[in-house]
Short mmCIF file of C-alpha atoms and ligand atoms in Angstrom, two decimals:
data_model
loop_
_atom_site.label_atom_id
_atom_site.label_comp_id
_atom_site.label_asym_id
_atom_site.label_seq_id
_atom_site.Cartn_x
_atom_site.Cartn_y
_atom_site.Cartn_z
CA MET A 1 -17.13 31.40 -6.89
CA ASN A 2 -19.16 30.18 -9.81
CA PRO A 3 -17.67 31.34 -13.10
CA SER A 4 -19.84 31.71 -16.18
CA PRO A 5 -19.95 28.65 -18.42
CA SER A 6 -17.06 28.13 -20.75
CA THR A 7 -17.28 29.41 -24.28
CA HIS A 8 -15.72 26.06 -25.23
CA GLU A 9 -18.05 23.92 -23.14
CA THR A 10 -21.10 22.59 -24.98
CA SER A 11 -23.86 20.11 -24.23
CA GLU A 12 -21.48 17.64 -25.88
CA THR A 13 -18.83 18.18 -23.18
CA PRO A 14 -17.98 14.72 -21.94
CA VAL A 15 -18.60 13.95 -18.29
CA LEU A 16 -16.02 12.29 -16.06
CA ARG A 17 -17.55 10.70 -12.97
CA VAL A 18 -15.41 11.27 -9.89
CA GLY A 19 -15.86 8.79 -7.05
CA LEU A 20 -14.60 10.22 -3.75
CA LEU A 21 -13.57 7.91 -0.91
CA GLY A 22 -13.49 9.95 2.31
CA ALA A 23 -14.91 13.37 3.20
CA GLY A 24 -12.76 14.32 6.17
CA THR A 25 -10.19 17.12 6.43
CA VAL A 26 -8.99 16.78 2.84
CA GLY A 27 -11.86 14.97 1.09
CA SER A 28 -14.44 17.57 2.14
CA GLN A 29 -12.33 20.35 0.59
CA VAL A 30 -11.87 18.39 -2.63
CA ALA A 31 -15.66 17.94 -2.75
CA ARG A 32 -16.18 21.68 -2.12
CA VAL A 33 -14.03 22.64 -5.12
CA LEU A 34 -15.66 20.03 -7.37
CA LEU A 35 -19.12 21.25 -6.39
CA THR A 36 -18.45 25.01 -6.59
CA GLN A 37 -15.92 25.30 -9.39
CA ALA A 38 -17.18 22.71 -11.85
CA ASP A 39 -17.45 25.15 -14.74
CA GLU A 40 -13.94 26.47 -14.40
CA LEU A 41 -12.52 22.95 -14.07
CA ALA A 42 -14.41 21.95 -17.22
CA GLN A 43 -12.74 24.78 -19.10
CA ARG A 44 -9.35 23.59 -17.96
CA THR A 45 -9.85 19.94 -18.70
CA GLY A 46 -12.32 19.78 -21.56
CA VAL A 47 -14.44 17.39 -19.51
CA ARG A 48 -17.05 18.01 -16.82
CA LEU A 49 -15.87 16.60 -13.50
CA GLU A 50 -19.02 15.30 -11.88
CA LEU A 51 -18.90 14.16 -8.26
CA SER A 52 -20.75 10.86 -8.63
CA GLY A 53 -20.53 9.46 -5.09
CA ILE A 54 -18.82 9.97 -1.73
CA ALA A 55 -17.99 6.99 0.48
CA VAL A 56 -17.69 7.63 4.23
CA ARG A 57 -18.05 5.62 7.44
CA ASP A 58 -20.97 7.57 8.83
CA VAL A 59 -23.34 9.34 6.43
CA THR A 60 -24.92 11.31 9.29
CA ALA A 61 -21.66 12.73 10.69
CA PRO A 62 -21.31 16.54 10.62
CA ARG A 63 -19.04 17.75 7.79
CA ASP A 64 -16.83 20.82 7.28
CA VAL A 65 -18.59 21.34 3.96
CA GLU A 66 -22.25 20.90 3.06
CA LEU A 67 -22.44 17.83 0.83
CA PRO A 68 -25.47 16.61 -1.14
CA ARG A 69 -26.98 13.89 1.06
CA GLU A 70 -27.77 11.68 -1.96
CA LEU A 71 -24.08 11.41 -2.82
CA LEU A 72 -23.05 10.07 0.61
CA THR A 73 -22.90 6.33 1.12
CA THR A 74 -21.07 3.71 3.15
CA ASP A 75 -20.82 1.49 0.05
CA ALA A 76 -17.31 2.30 -1.16
CA ASP A 77 -17.31 -0.46 -3.80
CA ALA A 78 -20.43 0.99 -5.41
CA VAL A 79 -18.75 4.42 -5.57
CA ILE A 80 -15.66 2.87 -7.17
CA ASP A 81 -17.60 0.81 -9.69
CA ALA A 82 -19.66 3.80 -10.84
CA ALA A 83 -16.65 6.11 -11.27
CA ASP A 84 -14.37 6.99 -14.18
CA VAL A 85 -11.74 8.20 -11.74
CA VAL A 86 -11.42 7.50 -8.00
CA VAL A 87 -10.05 9.95 -5.42
CA GLU A 88 -8.98 8.05 -2.30
CA LEU A 89 -8.81 10.19 0.86
CA THR A 90 -9.76 7.73 3.58
CA GLY A 91 -6.23 6.80 4.74
CA GLY A 92 -4.94 3.59 6.32
CA ILE A 93 -3.92 0.31 4.72
CA GLU A 94 -7.01 -1.91 4.71
CA PRO A 95 -9.68 -1.87 3.39
CA THR A 96 -8.14 0.98 1.37
CA ARG A 97 -5.58 -1.18 -0.43
CA THR A 98 -8.26 -3.62 -1.60
CA ARG A 99 -10.44 -0.75 -2.80
CA VAL A 100 -7.65 1.02 -4.67
CA LEU A 101 -6.72 -2.27 -6.36
CA ARG A 102 -10.37 -2.82 -7.27
CA ALA A 103 -10.35 0.51 -9.13
CA LEU A 104 -6.94 0.06 -10.77
CA ASN A 105 -7.65 -3.52 -11.85
CA ALA A 106 -10.78 -2.26 -13.57
CA GLY A 107 -8.70 0.35 -15.45
CA THR A 108 -10.03 3.22 -13.35
CA SER A 109 -7.41 5.86 -12.54
CA VAL A 110 -6.79 6.62 -8.87
CA ILE A 111 -5.61 9.75 -7.10
CA THR A 112 -4.56 9.29 -3.49
CA GLY A 113 -2.88 11.19 -0.67
CA ASN A 114 -2.21 8.01 1.25
CA LYS A 115 1.55 7.85 1.92
CA ALA A 116 1.13 5.02 4.43
CA LEU A 117 -0.44 2.80 1.76
CA LEU A 118 2.06 3.83 -0.92
CA ALA A 119 5.00 3.18 1.41
CA GLU A 120 3.71 -0.31 2.08
CA SER A 121 2.11 -1.43 -1.17
CA GLY A 122 3.28 1.12 -3.74
CA ARG A 123 4.83 -1.45 -6.05
CA GLU A 124 1.70 -3.59 -6.08
CA LEU A 125 -0.43 -0.53 -6.90
CA HIS A 126 1.93 0.63 -9.66
CA ASP A 127 1.95 -2.86 -11.17
CA ALA A 128 -1.85 -2.98 -11.16
CA ALA A 129 -2.02 0.45 -12.80
CA ALA A 130 0.54 -0.54 -15.44
CA ALA A 131 -1.35 -3.74 -16.24
CA SER A 132 -4.68 -2.03 -16.80
CA GLY A 133 -3.39 1.26 -18.24
CA ALA A 134 -4.88 3.27 -15.39
CA GLN A 135 -3.09 6.26 -13.89
CA LEU A 136 -1.95 6.32 -10.29
CA SER A 137 -1.20 9.83 -8.98
CA TYR A 138 -0.25 10.97 -5.49
CA GLU A 139 1.07 14.52 -5.33
CA ALA A 140 -0.67 15.04 -1.97
CA ALA A 141 1.09 12.08 -0.37
CA VAL A 142 4.39 13.93 0.11
CA ALA A 143 4.54 17.41 1.65
CA GLY A 144 0.86 18.32 1.10
CA ALA A 145 0.46 21.28 -1.24
CA ILE A 146 4.10 21.40 -2.31
CA PRO A 147 4.61 20.16 -5.87
CA ILE A 148 7.40 17.64 -5.30
CA VAL A 149 6.08 14.27 -6.53
CA ARG A 150 5.53 15.50 -10.08
CA PRO A 151 8.85 17.41 -10.25
CA MET A 152 10.64 14.30 -9.00
CA ARG A 153 8.73 11.97 -11.35
CA ASP A 154 8.60 14.17 -14.48
CA SER A 155 10.63 17.39 -14.35
CA LEU A 156 13.79 15.67 -13.08
CA ALA A 157 13.27 12.47 -15.09
CA GLY A 158 16.11 13.44 -17.44
CA ASP A 159 18.49 14.26 -14.60
CA SER A 160 20.10 12.21 -11.88
CA VAL A 161 19.10 12.99 -8.29
CA ASN A 162 21.96 12.59 -5.83
CA ARG A 163 20.22 13.58 -2.64
CA PHE A 164 17.12 15.10 -1.11
CA LEU A 165 16.72 16.57 2.34
CA GLY A 166 13.25 17.36 3.54
CA ILE A 167 11.19 18.68 6.38
CA MET A 168 8.15 16.64 5.44
CA ASN A 169 6.09 16.56 8.62
CA GLY A 170 4.35 19.76 9.68
CA THR A 171 3.40 18.62 13.19
CA THR A 172 6.97 17.83 14.27
CA ASN A 173 8.34 20.96 12.63
CA PHE A 174 5.81 23.01 14.59
CA ILE A 175 6.80 21.27 17.85
CA LEU A 176 10.55 21.68 17.29
CA ASP A 177 10.07 25.30 16.20
CA GLN A 178 8.11 26.05 19.39
CA MET A 179 10.83 24.42 21.48
CA ASP A 180 13.44 26.49 19.66
CA SER A 181 11.66 29.84 19.78
CA THR A 182 10.07 29.67 23.26
CA GLY A 183 12.23 27.14 25.14
CA ALA A 184 9.14 24.94 25.65
CA ALA A 185 9.49 21.29 26.69
CA PHE A 186 8.46 18.61 24.17
CA ASP A 187 5.20 17.74 25.99
CA ASP A 188 4.08 21.38 26.16
CA ALA A 189 4.88 22.01 22.50
CA LEU A 190 3.00 18.83 21.54
CA ALA A 191 -0.04 19.93 23.58
CA GLN A 192 0.02 23.24 21.73
CA ALA A 193 0.23 21.47 18.37
CA GLN A 194 -2.84 19.46 19.35
CA GLU A 195 -4.74 22.56 20.50
CA LEU A 196 -4.06 24.25 17.16
CA GLY A 197 -5.20 21.15 15.28
CA TYR A 198 -1.80 20.34 13.72
CA ALA A 199 -1.29 17.09 15.65
CA GLU A 200 -3.82 14.29 15.80
CA ALA A 201 -5.31 13.17 19.14
CA ASP A 202 -2.98 10.19 18.64
CA PRO A 203 0.16 11.89 17.34
CA THR A 204 2.28 8.70 17.29
CA ALA A 205 2.79 8.54 13.51
CA ASP A 206 4.03 12.14 13.49
CA VAL A 207 6.26 12.29 16.59
CA GLU A 208 7.75 8.82 16.09
CA GLY A 209 8.72 9.76 12.52
CA HIS A 210 6.54 7.12 10.80
CA ASP A 211 4.65 9.68 8.68
CA ALA A 212 7.93 11.27 7.50
CA ALA A 213 9.44 7.82 6.88
CA ALA A 214 6.51 6.83 4.64
CA LYS A 215 6.92 10.06 2.66
CA THR A 216 10.67 9.42 2.40
CA ALA A 217 10.08 5.95 0.93
CA VAL A 218 7.57 7.33 -1.59
CA LEU A 219 9.81 10.20 -2.71
CA ALA A 220 12.96 8.07 -2.82
CA SER A 221 11.27 5.49 -5.06
CA LEU A 222 10.72 8.26 -7.62
CA ALA A 223 14.07 10.00 -7.12
CA PHE A 224 16.16 6.84 -7.48
CA HIS A 225 14.00 4.83 -9.94
CA SER A 226 13.74 2.01 -7.43
CA SER A 227 11.08 0.61 -5.14
CA TYR A 228 11.30 1.27 -1.41
CA THR A 229 8.97 0.60 1.48
CA ILE A 230 8.85 2.18 4.92
CA ALA A 231 10.92 -0.75 6.21
CA ASP A 232 13.86 0.56 4.15
CA VAL A 233 13.91 3.85 6.06
CA HIS A 234 15.97 4.20 9.25
CA CYS A 235 13.52 6.05 11.49
CA GLU A 236 13.95 7.98 14.74
CA GLY A 237 11.28 10.30 16.10
CA ILE A 238 11.50 13.45 18.19
CA THR A 239 10.14 12.21 21.54
CA GLY A 240 13.67 12.07 23.00
CA VAL A 241 14.55 15.66 22.03
CA THR A 242 14.75 17.77 25.18
CA ALA A 243 14.51 21.51 25.77
CA GLU A 244 18.19 21.32 26.81
CA ASP A 245 19.18 19.72 23.47
CA VAL A 246 17.35 22.45 21.57
CA ALA A 247 18.86 25.24 23.70
CA ALA A 248 22.39 23.82 23.38
CA ALA A 249 21.99 23.51 19.60
CA LYS A 250 20.75 27.09 19.44
CA GLU A 251 23.71 28.37 21.43
CA ALA A 252 26.04 26.63 18.99
CA GLY A 253 24.30 28.18 15.95
CA TYR A 254 22.15 25.18 15.04
CA VAL A 255 18.45 24.34 14.96
CA ILE A 256 17.06 20.81 15.45
CA LYS A 257 14.76 19.58 12.67
CA LEU A 258 13.21 16.20 11.91
CA LEU A 259 14.99 15.62 8.63
CA SER A 260 14.07 13.14 5.90
CA VAL A 261 17.07 12.19 3.82
CA GLY A 262 17.43 10.10 0.69
CA GLU A 263 20.98 9.98 -0.67
CA ARG A 264 23.17 7.86 -2.87
CA CYS A 265 25.61 5.93 -0.74
CA GLY A 266 28.12 3.55 -2.38
CA ASP A 267 26.21 1.28 -4.74
CA GLY A 268 22.89 1.98 -3.04
CA VAL A 269 20.80 4.59 -1.36
CA ASN A 270 20.46 5.46 2.32
CA LEU A 271 17.06 6.56 3.55
CA ARG A 272 16.64 8.02 7.01
CA VAL A 273 14.43 10.17 9.20
CA GLN A 274 16.10 11.62 12.29
CA PRO A 275 16.16 14.70 14.48
CA VAL A 276 19.25 16.47 13.18
CA MET A 277 21.15 19.67 14.02
CA ILE A 278 21.16 21.98 11.00
CA PRO A 279 23.14 25.24 10.80
CA ARG A 280 20.64 28.06 11.36
CA GLU A 281 21.67 29.66 8.05
CA HIS A 282 21.00 26.40 6.08
CA VAL A 283 18.08 26.77 3.64
CA LEU A 284 16.10 24.27 5.76
CA GLY A 285 17.08 25.98 9.03
CA GLY A 286 14.61 28.80 8.42
CA VAL A 287 11.56 26.59 7.78
CA ARG A 288 9.26 27.64 10.62
CA GLY A 289 5.98 26.49 12.13
CA ALA A 290 4.05 23.73 10.38
CA TYR A 291 5.64 24.48 7.00
CA ASN A 292 7.44 21.83 4.93
CA ALA A 293 10.37 22.12 2.52
CA VAL A 294 12.32 19.76 0.33
CA PHE A 295 15.85 20.50 -0.88
CA VAL A 296 16.99 18.46 -3.89
CA GLU A 297 20.47 18.07 -5.35
CA ALA A 298 20.57 16.79 -8.92
CA GLU A 299 23.52 16.19 -11.22
CA ASN A 300 22.65 18.83 -13.83
CA ALA A 301 19.95 20.96 -12.23
CA GLY A 302 22.11 21.59 -9.16
CA SER A 303 20.28 22.61 -5.98
CA LEU A 304 16.50 23.05 -5.96
CA MET A 305 14.26 24.12 -3.09
CA PHE A 306 10.53 23.41 -2.73
CA TYR A 307 8.64 25.12 0.10
CA GLY A 308 5.04 25.47 1.27
CA GLN A 309 2.23 24.08 3.36
CA GLY A 310 2.62 20.38 3.98
CA ALA A 311 -0.75 19.68 5.55
CA GLY A 312 -4.30 20.93 6.05
CA GLY A 313 -7.54 20.55 4.12
CA ASP A 314 -7.27 23.35 1.55
CA PRO A 315 -3.54 23.04 0.76
CA THR A 316 -3.71 19.27 0.41
CA ALA A 317 -6.89 19.50 -1.69
CA SER A 318 -4.95 21.75 -4.08
CA ALA A 319 -2.47 18.92 -4.75
CA VAL A 320 -5.27 16.36 -5.15
CA LEU A 321 -7.14 18.58 -7.60
CA GLY A 322 -3.96 19.17 -9.62
CA ASP A 323 -3.69 15.41 -10.04
CA LEU A 324 -7.37 15.19 -10.90
CA VAL A 325 -7.17 17.87 -13.62
CA SER A 326 -4.12 16.16 -15.05
CA ALA A 327 -5.81 12.73 -15.00
CA ALA A 328 -8.96 14.18 -16.59
CA ARG A 329 -6.97 15.72 -19.45
CA ALA A 330 -5.21 12.41 -20.08
CA ILE A 331 -8.43 10.39 -19.90
CA ALA A 332 -10.09 12.84 -22.30
CA LEU A 333 -7.28 12.15 -24.78
CA GLY A 334 -7.59 8.40 -24.25
CA ALA A 335 -4.05 8.21 -22.86
CA ARG A 336 -2.84 5.27 -20.82
CA GLY A 337 -1.13 5.94 -17.50
CA ILE A 338 2.65 6.17 -17.68
CA PRO A 339 4.11 3.09 -16.00
CA LEU A 340 6.95 3.69 -13.54
CA GLU A 341 9.67 1.09 -13.87
CA PRO A 342 11.94 0.72 -10.80
CA TYR A 343 14.69 -0.33 -13.20
CA ALA A 344 17.62 0.99 -11.15
CA ALA A 345 16.80 -1.27 -8.19
CA LEU A 346 19.32 0.56 -6.01
CA PRO A 347 19.45 -1.31 -2.69
CA ALA A 348 18.67 0.50 0.55
CA VAL A 349 21.94 0.53 2.48
CA SER A 350 22.18 0.52 6.26
CA MET A 351 23.25 3.47 8.37
CA ASP A 352 26.69 1.92 8.96
CA ASP A 353 28.16 3.18 5.69
CA VAL A 354 26.65 6.66 5.81
CA THR A 355 29.09 9.52 6.24
CA THR A 356 27.85 11.83 8.94
CA ARG A 357 28.82 14.00 11.92
CA LEU A 358 27.63 13.70 15.48
CA SER A 359 27.14 16.13 18.32
CA VAL A 360 27.72 14.26 21.59
CA THR A 361 26.97 15.73 25.02
CA LEU A 362 28.66 13.91 27.91
CA ALA A 363 28.53 14.40 31.66
CA VAL A 364 32.05 13.62 32.93
CA ASN A 365 33.95 13.75 36.20
CA ASP A 366 35.66 17.14 36.46
CA ARG A 367 39.16 15.71 37.04
CA LEU A 368 42.68 15.99 35.69
CA GLY A 369 43.32 13.89 32.58
CA VAL A 370 39.68 13.30 31.67
CA LEU A 371 39.90 15.13 28.35
CA ALA A 372 42.96 13.12 27.37
CA ARG A 373 41.10 9.86 28.07
CA LEU A 374 38.18 10.97 25.92
CA ALA A 375 40.38 12.20 23.09
CA GLN A 376 42.15 8.82 23.04
CA VAL A 377 38.82 7.01 22.50
CA PHE A 378 38.04 9.24 19.53
CA ALA A 379 41.53 8.69 18.10
CA ASP A 380 41.31 4.91 18.62
CA HIS A 381 38.19 4.87 16.42
CA GLY A 382 39.64 7.16 13.75
CA VAL A 383 37.12 9.88 14.57
CA SER A 384 38.28 13.49 14.56
CA ILE A 385 36.84 16.11 16.92
CA SER A 386 35.79 19.37 15.28
CA THR A 387 34.66 21.50 18.25
CA MET A 388 34.38 21.10 22.01
CA GLN A 389 32.69 23.18 24.70
CA GLN A 390 32.88 22.60 28.42
CA SER A 391 30.53 23.90 31.13
CA GLU A 392 29.63 22.96 34.68
CA ASP A 393 26.83 20.41 34.91
CA PRO A 394 24.13 22.29 36.88
CA ARG A 395 22.66 18.95 37.97
CA VAL A 396 25.63 17.30 39.74
CA ASN A 397 28.62 18.61 41.74
CA GLU A 398 32.14 18.10 40.34
CA THR A 399 30.74 17.13 36.97
CA SER A 400 31.30 18.87 33.66
CA LEU A 401 29.16 18.86 30.56
CA LEU A 402 31.18 18.40 27.40
CA ARG A 403 29.63 19.11 24.03
CA LEU A 404 31.70 17.67 21.22
CA VAL A 405 31.01 17.89 17.51
CA THR A 406 32.93 15.47 15.32
CA HIS A 407 34.22 15.86 11.82
CA THR A 408 32.52 13.63 9.28
CA GLY A 409 33.11 9.94 9.70
CA ARG A 410 31.58 6.59 8.93
CA HIS A 411 28.40 6.27 11.00
CA ALA A 412 29.45 2.86 12.33
CA SER A 413 32.74 4.36 13.65
CA LEU A 414 30.90 7.26 15.27
CA VAL A 415 28.47 4.90 17.00
CA ALA A 416 31.33 2.65 18.16
CA THR A 417 33.06 5.74 19.60
CA VAL A 418 29.97 6.70 21.59
CA ASP A 419 29.62 3.11 22.84
CA ALA A 420 33.26 3.12 23.98
CA LEU A 421 32.84 6.50 25.69
CA ARG A 422 29.87 5.12 27.59
CA GLU A 423 32.14 2.41 29.06
CA LEU A 424 34.73 4.88 30.40
CA PRO A 425 34.58 5.15 34.23
CA VAL A 426 35.05 8.95 33.99
CA VAL A 427 31.89 9.28 31.86
CA ARG A 428 28.85 9.57 34.10
CA ASP A 429 26.27 9.90 31.37
CA ILE A 430 25.87 10.29 27.60
CA VAL A 431 23.32 13.10 27.75
CA SER A 432 22.52 13.27 24.05
CA VAL A 433 23.72 12.17 20.64
CA THR A 434 22.44 14.14 17.65
CA PRO A 435 23.53 13.92 14.01
CA VAL A 436 24.74 17.19 12.49
CA GLU A 437 23.84 18.04 8.92
CA ALA A 438 26.50 20.05 7.18
CA GLY A 439 26.20 21.76 3.83
CA GLU A 440 24.20 24.56 2.26
P1 NDP B 1 -9.74 12.24 7.95
O1 NDP B 1 -9.57 11.29 9.06
O2 NDP B 1 -10.04 13.66 8.26
O3 NDP B 1 -10.91 11.72 6.98
C1 NDP B 1 -11.01 10.38 6.60
C2 NDP B 1 -12.31 10.21 5.84
O4 NDP B 1 -12.35 8.88 5.37
C3 NDP B 1 -13.56 10.42 6.67
O5 NDP B 1 -14.53 11.08 5.92
C4 NDP B 1 -14.01 9.01 7.01
O6 NDP B 1 -15.41 8.86 7.12
C5 NDP B 1 -13.56 8.25 5.78
N1 NDP B 1 -13.25 6.85 6.05
C6 NDP B 1 -12.31 6.36 6.88
N2 NDP B 1 -12.30 5.03 6.86
C7 NDP B 1 -13.26 4.66 5.97
C8 NDP B 1 -13.76 3.42 5.53
N3 NDP B 1 -13.23 2.27 5.94
N4 NDP B 1 -14.74 3.42 4.61
C9 NDP B 1 -15.27 4.59 4.17
N5 NDP B 1 -14.84 5.80 4.56
C10 NDP B 1 -13.85 5.83 5.46
O7 NDP B 1 -8.42 12.12 7.03
P2 NDP B 1 -7.69 13.26 6.22
O8 NDP B 1 -8.64 13.92 5.33
O9 NDP B 1 -6.86 14.08 7.12
O10 NDP B 1 -6.64 12.39 5.35
C11 NDP B 1 -7.05 11.64 4.25
C12 NDP B 1 -5.80 11.09 3.52
O11 NDP B 1 -5.01 12.18 3.08
C13 NDP B 1 -4.89 10.24 4.40
O12 NDP B 1 -4.32 9.23 3.63
C14 NDP B 1 -3.82 11.23 4.85
O13 NDP B 1 -2.59 10.61 5.15
C15 NDP B 1 -3.69 12.07 3.60
N6 NDP B 1 -3.16 13.40 3.83
C16 NDP B 1 -3.73 14.20 4.79
C17 NDP B 1 -3.23 15.46 5.03
C18 NDP B 1 -3.82 16.35 6.04
O14 NDP B 1 -3.30 17.46 6.25
N7 NDP B 1 -4.91 15.97 6.71
C19 NDP B 1 -2.06 15.96 4.27
C20 NDP B 1 -1.57 15.04 3.26
C21 NDP B 1 -2.10 13.81 3.07
P3 NDP B 1 -16.26 9.55 8.30
O15 NDP B 1 -16.10 11.02 8.06
O16 NDP B 1 -17.64 9.09 8.15
O17 NDP B 1 -15.60 9.11 9.58
N1 HSE B 2 0.38 14.70 9.96
C1 HSE B 2 1.00 15.19 8.77
C2 HSE B 2 1.91 16.36 9.09
C3 HSE B 2 -0.06 15.58 7.78
O1 HSE B 2 1.88 16.85 10.23
O2 HSE B 2 2.66 16.79 8.25
C4 HSE B 2 0.43 15.67 6.40
O3 HSE B 2 0.83 14.45 5.88
#
């Protein structure tokens, strides 16, 4: 689409040079929109967004989008130095961090989708932006196309966020959804995610929860006016989730999701990423396939739900371009970037003090008095049992499988209970331990 020139645009329309770092899945789609919809973007911003250079590793590599050869270069610094605004879509920590700082230190605004960098060096980047007056924007870094960074940073800035729960990794949601809907084993569902292009050839960051943990740190920093890194996030991936766990959860009316949580806890905030059992009727229970969703609870706004595509070239480019239009408007007005002050400095608290529930599956000897022994261990630790199901263990004779769900308790007490159960001679095996998310 190439709309007719704006009635407002004249030969005097100022030009904003956009330096693009990276032309892969996301960068190529950002370039496509800049090249094909320049007139319409000029009408929206009052400035002409001119793609001034594209830094890549290999200028001869085939691209998803046809890009003018003269714009491609391996000299990222030259692209940065010639730009009025830099769009960083290369990923990784170094040399990206050094390049982003180069731009910000020079007063050049930066738009990035790089959650890994933000979750490691976000404070340093924000400080550099604040010092030079540049803007630092990163809507694409959390949940792809879903507007959640700006709502958290701006729309909810007058409210007080108590908690967010998110499905913020599309690859793992696809895998868990396949396991739930088809009974597939983890490895088979992962292979399918790779075939469909959702998971990378090396899916470690997704399946181990690192990608979701980085997004959790980035979103929590905005939600709680503090500064968190990925090291502040308790992180468990989904590689240990079995087809049996998923089937048992389903039978009990739950679905297993890799959940990102940021919540106030005592005088601090607990941040965690874990595979969790969610009631199927919970608003996040119905998030299927590679979709993402973030559920936010704020003091005055109440409950809010954000839903959409969390990955992919076109959806993520939409978030990047939204940031770019916004930055262009501000630059056209001569506005400085708005500094983000982590004034609240709420400490990240450990899992010990979190209030949670656990589903515990045990293989036990099928003998008189076993249930009483188990119940005593729960009582000794002050942990109350909510539900219990017993079935024969198909794997071993004279063994029962017990699936217990606790009432809420202090996480440390729940873990101590499981440790004590493991020591009981009547317990043959702790088959699985999965947190249970209660609520809406
Ligand atoms: P890709 O791997 O598809 O593309 C990376 C691009 O960066 C390539 O064009 C590559 O060049 C270039 N590049 C990599 N390293 C360098 C370097 N050292 N110097 C110059 N160029 C370099 O990544 P994506 O497009 O998928 O992701 C980009 C960013 O967006 C990442 O931070 C990612 O986390 C984030 N993001 C991605 C989403 C997605 O769905 N893909 C969703 C949300 C965020 P070449 O092509 O020559 O190899
Ligand atoms: N690998 C990520 C996902 C891409 O699957 O959600 C978006 O950050």
